Tab-separated table of C-alpha atoms in Angstrom:
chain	number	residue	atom	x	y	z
A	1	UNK	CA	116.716	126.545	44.151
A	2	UNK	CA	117.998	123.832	46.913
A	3	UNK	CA	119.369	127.015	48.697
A	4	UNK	CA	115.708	128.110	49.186
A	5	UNK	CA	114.346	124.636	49.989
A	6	UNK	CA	116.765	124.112	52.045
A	7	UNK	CA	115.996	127.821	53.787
A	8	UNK	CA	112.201	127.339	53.795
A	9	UNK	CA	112.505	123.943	55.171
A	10	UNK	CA	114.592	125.005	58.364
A	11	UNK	CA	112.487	127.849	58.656
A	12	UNK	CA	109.742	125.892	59.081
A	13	UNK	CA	111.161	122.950	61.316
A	14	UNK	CA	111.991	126.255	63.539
A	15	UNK	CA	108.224	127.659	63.731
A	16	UNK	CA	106.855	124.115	64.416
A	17	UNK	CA	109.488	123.089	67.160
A	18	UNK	CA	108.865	126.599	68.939
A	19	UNK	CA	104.808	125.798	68.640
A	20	UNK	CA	105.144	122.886	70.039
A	21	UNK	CA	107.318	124.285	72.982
A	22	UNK	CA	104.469	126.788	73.874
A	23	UNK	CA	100.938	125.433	73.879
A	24	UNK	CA	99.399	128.634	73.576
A	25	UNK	CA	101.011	129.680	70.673
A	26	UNK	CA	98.643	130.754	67.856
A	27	UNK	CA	95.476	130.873	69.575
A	28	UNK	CA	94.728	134.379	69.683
A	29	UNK	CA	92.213	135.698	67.484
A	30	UNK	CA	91.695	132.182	66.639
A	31	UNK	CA	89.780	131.737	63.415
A	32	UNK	CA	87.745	128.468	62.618
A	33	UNK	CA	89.681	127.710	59.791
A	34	UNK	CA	92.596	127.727	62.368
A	35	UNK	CA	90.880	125.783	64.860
A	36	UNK	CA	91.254	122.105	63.176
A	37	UNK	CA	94.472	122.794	62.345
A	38	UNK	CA	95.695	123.473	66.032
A	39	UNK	CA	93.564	120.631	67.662
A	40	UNK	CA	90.180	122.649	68.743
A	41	UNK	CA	87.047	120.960	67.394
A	42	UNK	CA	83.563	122.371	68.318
A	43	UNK	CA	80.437	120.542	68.378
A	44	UNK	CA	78.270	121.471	66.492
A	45	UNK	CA	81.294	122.189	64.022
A	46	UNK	CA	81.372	124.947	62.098
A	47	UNK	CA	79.455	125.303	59.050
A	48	UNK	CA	77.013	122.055	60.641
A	49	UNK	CA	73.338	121.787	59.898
A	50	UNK	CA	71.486	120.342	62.669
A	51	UNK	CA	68.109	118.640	62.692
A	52	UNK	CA	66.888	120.391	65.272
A	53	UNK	CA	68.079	122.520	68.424
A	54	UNK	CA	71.599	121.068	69.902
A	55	UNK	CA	71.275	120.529	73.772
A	56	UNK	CA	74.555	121.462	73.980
A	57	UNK	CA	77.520	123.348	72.972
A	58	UNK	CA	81.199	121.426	73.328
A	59	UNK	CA	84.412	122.219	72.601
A	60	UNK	CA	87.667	120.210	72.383
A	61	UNK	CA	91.395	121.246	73.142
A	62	UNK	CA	94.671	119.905	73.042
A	63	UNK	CA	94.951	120.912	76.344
A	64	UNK	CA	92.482	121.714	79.586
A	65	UNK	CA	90.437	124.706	79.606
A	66	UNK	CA	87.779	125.855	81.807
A	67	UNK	CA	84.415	127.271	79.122
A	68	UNK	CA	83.259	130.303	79.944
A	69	UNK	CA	80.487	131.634	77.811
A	70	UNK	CA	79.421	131.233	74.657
A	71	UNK	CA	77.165	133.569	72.647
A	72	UNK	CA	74.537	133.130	69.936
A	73	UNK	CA	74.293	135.284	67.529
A	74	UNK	CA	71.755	135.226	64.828
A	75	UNK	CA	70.592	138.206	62.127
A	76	UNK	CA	67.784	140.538	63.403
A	77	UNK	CA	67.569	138.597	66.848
A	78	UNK	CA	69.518	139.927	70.033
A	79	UNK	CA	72.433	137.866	71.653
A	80	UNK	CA	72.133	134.848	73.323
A	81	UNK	CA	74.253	134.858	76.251
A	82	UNK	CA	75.073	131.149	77.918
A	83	UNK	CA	77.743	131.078	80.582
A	84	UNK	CA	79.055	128.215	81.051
A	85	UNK	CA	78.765	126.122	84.335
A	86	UNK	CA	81.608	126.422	86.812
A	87	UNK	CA	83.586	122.776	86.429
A	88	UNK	CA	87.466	122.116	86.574
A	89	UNK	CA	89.813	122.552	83.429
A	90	UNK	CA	89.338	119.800	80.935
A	91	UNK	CA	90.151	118.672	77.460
A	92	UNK	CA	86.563	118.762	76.558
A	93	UNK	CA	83.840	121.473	78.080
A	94	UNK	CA	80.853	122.657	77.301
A	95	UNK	CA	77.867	124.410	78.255
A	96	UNK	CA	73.812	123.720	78.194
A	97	UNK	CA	71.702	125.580	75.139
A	98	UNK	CA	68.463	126.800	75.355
A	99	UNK	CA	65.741	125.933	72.962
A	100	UNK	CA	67.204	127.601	69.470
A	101	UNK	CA	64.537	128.631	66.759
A	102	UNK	CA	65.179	127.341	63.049
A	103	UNK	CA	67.499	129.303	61.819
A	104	UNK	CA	71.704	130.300	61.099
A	105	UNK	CA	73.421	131.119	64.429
A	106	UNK	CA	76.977	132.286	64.954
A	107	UNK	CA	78.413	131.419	68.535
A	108	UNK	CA	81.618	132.920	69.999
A	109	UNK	CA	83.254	130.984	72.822
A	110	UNK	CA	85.327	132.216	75.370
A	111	UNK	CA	87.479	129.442	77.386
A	112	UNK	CA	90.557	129.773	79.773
A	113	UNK	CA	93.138	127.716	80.826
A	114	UNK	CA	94.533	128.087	84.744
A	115	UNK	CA	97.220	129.829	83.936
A	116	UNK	CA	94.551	132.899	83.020
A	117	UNK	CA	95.092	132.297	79.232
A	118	UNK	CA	92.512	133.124	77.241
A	119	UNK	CA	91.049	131.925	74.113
A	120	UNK	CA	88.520	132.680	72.107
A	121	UNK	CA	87.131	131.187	68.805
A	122	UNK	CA	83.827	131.545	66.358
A	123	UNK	CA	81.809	128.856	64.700
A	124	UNK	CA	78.672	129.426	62.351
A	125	UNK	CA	75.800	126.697	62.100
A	126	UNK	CA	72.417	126.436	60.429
A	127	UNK	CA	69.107	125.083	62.657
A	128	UNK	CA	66.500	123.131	60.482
């Protein structure tokens, strides 16, 4: 038993000192479950229920990325494509939304860092 504590815990001291040697570790095919967990926080935050449209859409990284688009989805409706204004690489970005009807959206962000690193992460939230 202490031979596998001992085992799992060096295992996992190993993972989390290589993470934090490389930034971009684990952010592909980021999931929003994942995206607390590794520092990324969206606004609005998945699974939020706004009182009504959000002017904007925002996200927060441990480390700067330029936004690139972001796209609404929501059921029987076609895609809402926003592309993000051109602005330097920052910890927080965001873009501008347009007017959004009542109703539960899913938007998928796309960001990069300068290095050409790409990320790209999905958030659901309702519109009342």
């Amino acid at each position: 038993m202490m031979r596998t504590l001992a085992f799992t815990t060096a295992l996992a001291l190993t993972a989390g000192a290589a993470f934090a040697q490389d930034p971009h570790s684990g952010h592909a095919g980021m999931h929003p479950q994942a995206s607390a967990a590794s520092g990324i926080v969206t606004s609005p935050a998945d699974g939020a229920m706004t009182h009504g449209s959000p002017e904007r859409f925002n996200v927060t990284f441990p480390h700067p990325m330029m936004l690139r688009t972001v796209t609404l989805t929501m059921e029987d409706h076609a895609p809402i494509v926003v592309t993000a204004p051109e602005a330097p690489a920052a910890l927080s970005v965001g873009a501008p939304l347009p007017r959004l009807a009542p109703g539960t959206y899913r938007a998928i962000w796309v960001a990069e860092a300068p290095d050409g690193h790409r990320m790209t992460g999905t958030v659901s939230f309702m519109v009342h």
